[in-house]
Amino acid sequence: MKIYLATDHAAFDLKEKLKKSLEEMGLEVEDCGAFVFDKDDDYPDFISKAAEAVSKDPKSKAIILGGSGQGEAIVANKFPNVRAAVFYGNADMIPLTREHNDANILSLGARFLTEDEAFEAVKLWLETPFTEEERHVRRIEKIKKIEHVI
């Protein structure tokens, strides 16, 4: 499985640490930027690259980061076949994003997480499979239909 990473300045340091950790776990990682800290950069420039890659490769996943993770998820969810979930606190929600929603992008709100919380969330998210229960599959199919109407 390929993991795409993307962030703006707000979580640049955390992205760099996550990248190293994911590579140490033996995962294939592609960094979509930011590549240098620039307090004036714009998150859509980087997040859109990761979201587009996941949109085109359903077996891949992405971890996107920002100050709150909200704007980043909004950008990611503009792409077909992307289901980005925001995380900035309650670890109990992480399994549900995978089990029920088959989220393929995790958006982290770096200003609301410790480094350890972010690492734990990513690990749990990557380890949690989609249940493939009929009701969840049915709901995701309805989301896909909406994507094609718009």
Short mmCIF file of C-alpha atoms in Angstrom, two decimals:
data_model
loop_
_atom_site.label_atom_id
_atom_site.label_comp_id
_atom_site.label_asym_id
_atom_site.label_seq_id
_atom_site.Cartn_x
_atom_site.Cartn_y
_atom_site.Cartn_z
CA MET A 1 0.00 0.00 0.00
CA LYS A 2 1.26 3.43 -0.92
CA ILE A 3 0.85 6.31 1.53
CA TYR A 4 0.77 9.89 0.28
CA LEU A 5 1.67 12.70 2.66
CA ALA A 6 0.84 16.38 2.29
CA THR A 7 0.83 19.45 4.49
CA ASP A 8 1.36 23.16 4.55
CA HIS A 9 3.54 25.11 6.95
CA ALA A 10 1.26 24.49 9.95
CA ALA A 11 2.32 20.86 10.28
CA PHE A 12 5.52 20.73 8.27
CA ASP A 13 7.67 19.36 11.12
CA LEU A 14 5.10 16.73 12.05
CA LYS A 15 4.83 15.57 8.42
CA GLU A 16 8.59 15.12 8.24
CA LYS A 17 8.56 13.01 11.42
CA LEU A 18 5.58 10.96 10.23
CA LYS A 19 7.29 10.32 6.91
CA LYS A 20 10.33 8.90 8.66
CA SER A 21 8.18 6.76 10.95
CA LEU A 22 6.08 5.36 8.10
CA GLU A 23 9.20 4.51 6.09
CA GLU A 24 10.65 2.76 9.14
CA MET A 25 7.44 0.69 9.24
CA GLY A 26 8.31 -0.48 5.73
CA LEU A 27 5.56 1.47 3.97
CA GLU A 28 5.97 3.09 0.58
CA VAL A 29 5.61 6.83 1.12
CA GLU A 30 5.29 9.61 -1.43
CA ASP A 31 5.67 13.15 -0.13
CA CYS A 32 3.44 15.61 -1.99
CA GLY A 33 4.79 18.64 -0.12
CA ALA A 34 5.36 21.04 1.36
CA PHE A 35 9.03 20.36 0.90
CA VAL A 36 10.32 23.37 2.82
CA PHE A 37 8.84 25.45 5.60
CA ASP A 38 7.18 28.54 4.14
CA LYS A 39 4.77 30.38 6.43
CA ASP A 40 3.02 31.84 3.38
CA ASP A 41 2.30 28.62 1.48
CA ASP A 42 -1.24 27.46 0.70
CA TYR A 43 -2.46 24.00 1.72
CA PRO A 44 -4.61 23.37 -1.41
CA ASP A 45 -1.42 23.29 -3.50
CA PHE A 46 -0.16 20.21 -1.63
CA ILE A 47 -3.31 18.52 -0.38
CA SER A 48 -4.79 18.40 -3.89
CA LYS A 49 -1.79 16.38 -5.12
CA ALA A 50 -2.25 13.71 -2.44
CA ALA A 51 -6.03 13.60 -2.88
CA GLU A 52 -5.75 13.29 -6.65
CA ALA A 53 -3.33 10.39 -6.25
CA VAL A 54 -5.68 8.55 -3.87
CA SER A 55 -8.63 9.31 -6.15
CA LYS A 56 -6.83 7.54 -9.01
CA ASP A 57 -5.45 4.63 -6.94
CA PRO A 58 -8.12 3.07 -4.70
CA LYS A 59 -5.58 0.85 -2.96
CA SER A 60 -3.58 3.80 -1.67
CA LYS A 61 -4.15 6.05 1.32
CA ALA A 62 -3.05 9.51 2.36
CA ILE A 63 -2.32 11.38 5.52
CA ILE A 64 -2.80 15.09 5.19
CA LEU A 65 -1.99 17.63 7.85
CA GLY A 66 -2.78 21.20 8.70
CA GLY A 67 -3.48 23.44 11.64
CA SER A 68 -7.00 22.11 12.17
CA GLY A 69 -7.17 19.53 9.38
CA GLN A 70 -10.57 20.93 8.38
CA GLY A 71 -9.60 22.93 5.30
CA GLU A 72 -7.35 20.10 4.20
CA ALA A 73 -10.24 17.60 4.40
CA ILE A 74 -12.49 19.99 2.47
CA VAL A 75 -9.95 20.09 -0.37
CA ALA A 76 -9.43 16.32 -0.34
CA ASN A 77 -13.15 15.57 -0.37
CA LYS A 78 -13.57 17.47 -3.63
CA PHE A 79 -11.98 14.53 -5.46
CA PRO A 80 -14.01 11.49 -6.53
CA ASN A 81 -13.47 8.29 -4.55
CA VAL A 82 -11.92 10.20 -1.66
CA ARG A 83 -13.30 9.90 1.85
CA ALA A 84 -11.23 12.10 4.12
CA ALA A 85 -11.85 12.05 7.86
CA VAL A 86 -10.60 14.72 10.25
CA PHE A 87 -8.90 13.80 13.50
CA TYR A 88 -7.81 16.11 16.28
CA GLY A 89 -8.53 14.42 19.54
CA ASN A 90 -10.82 11.50 20.33
CA ALA A 91 -8.98 8.31 19.35
CA ASP A 92 -12.22 6.28 19.66
CA MET A 93 -13.37 7.76 16.36
CA ILE A 94 -10.38 6.51 14.37
CA PRO A 95 -11.56 2.90 13.95
CA LEU A 96 -15.02 4.08 12.90
CA THR A 97 -13.59 6.16 10.07
CA ARG A 98 -12.11 2.98 8.61
CA GLU A 99 -14.66 0.34 9.69
CA HIS A 100 -17.80 2.26 8.70
CA ASN A 101 -16.68 4.88 6.18
CA ASP A 102 -13.66 3.21 4.57
CA ALA A 103 -11.88 6.56 4.88
CA ASN A 104 -8.86 6.55 2.60
CA ILE A 105 -7.46 9.88 3.79
CA LEU A 106 -6.78 10.88 7.37
CA SER A 107 -6.61 14.61 7.97
CA LEU A 108 -4.75 15.58 11.14
CA GLY A 109 -5.26 18.83 13.01
CA ALA A 110 -1.69 19.36 14.18
CA ARG A 111 -2.46 22.33 16.43
CA PHE A 112 -4.74 20.10 18.53
CA LEU A 113 -2.58 16.96 18.78
CA THR A 114 0.63 15.99 20.47
CA GLU A 115 3.17 14.22 18.35
CA ASP A 116 2.45 10.97 20.19
CA GLU A 117 -1.32 11.33 19.62
CA ALA A 118 -0.72 11.87 15.91
CA PHE A 119 1.54 8.82 15.63
CA GLU A 120 -0.92 6.62 17.54
CA ALA A 121 -3.84 7.82 15.42
CA VAL A 122 -1.99 7.09 12.19
CA LYS A 123 -0.93 3.65 13.37
CA LEU A 124 -4.46 2.73 14.47
CA TRP A 125 -5.99 4.13 11.29
CA LEU A 126 -3.62 2.15 9.06
CA GLU A 127 -4.22 -1.06 11.01
CA THR A 128 -8.03 -0.84 10.99
CA PRO A 129 -9.74 -2.53 8.05
CA PHE A 130 -13.05 -1.64 6.43
CA THR A 131 -15.72 -4.08 7.68
CA GLU A 132 -17.35 -4.46 4.26
CA GLU A 133 -20.71 -4.85 5.99
CA GLU A 134 -23.55 -4.46 3.49
CA ARG A 135 -24.96 -1.32 5.12
CA HIS A 136 -21.60 0.46 4.96
CA VAL A 137 -20.92 -0.63 1.39
CA ARG A 138 -24.42 0.57 0.42
CA ARG A 139 -23.81 3.99 1.97
CA ILE A 140 -20.45 4.42 0.26
CA GLU A 141 -22.07 3.50 -3.07
CA LYS A 142 -24.63 6.25 -2.48
CA ILE A 143 -21.81 8.72 -1.86
CA LYS A 144 -20.19 7.66 -5.14
CA LYS A 145 -23.45 8.32 -6.98
CA ILE A 146 -23.55 11.83 -5.53
CA GLU A 147 -19.99 12.43 -6.74
CA HIS A 148 -21.00 11.62 -10.29
CA VAL A 149 -24.10 13.84 -10.22
CA ILE A 150 -22.20 16.95 -9.25
#
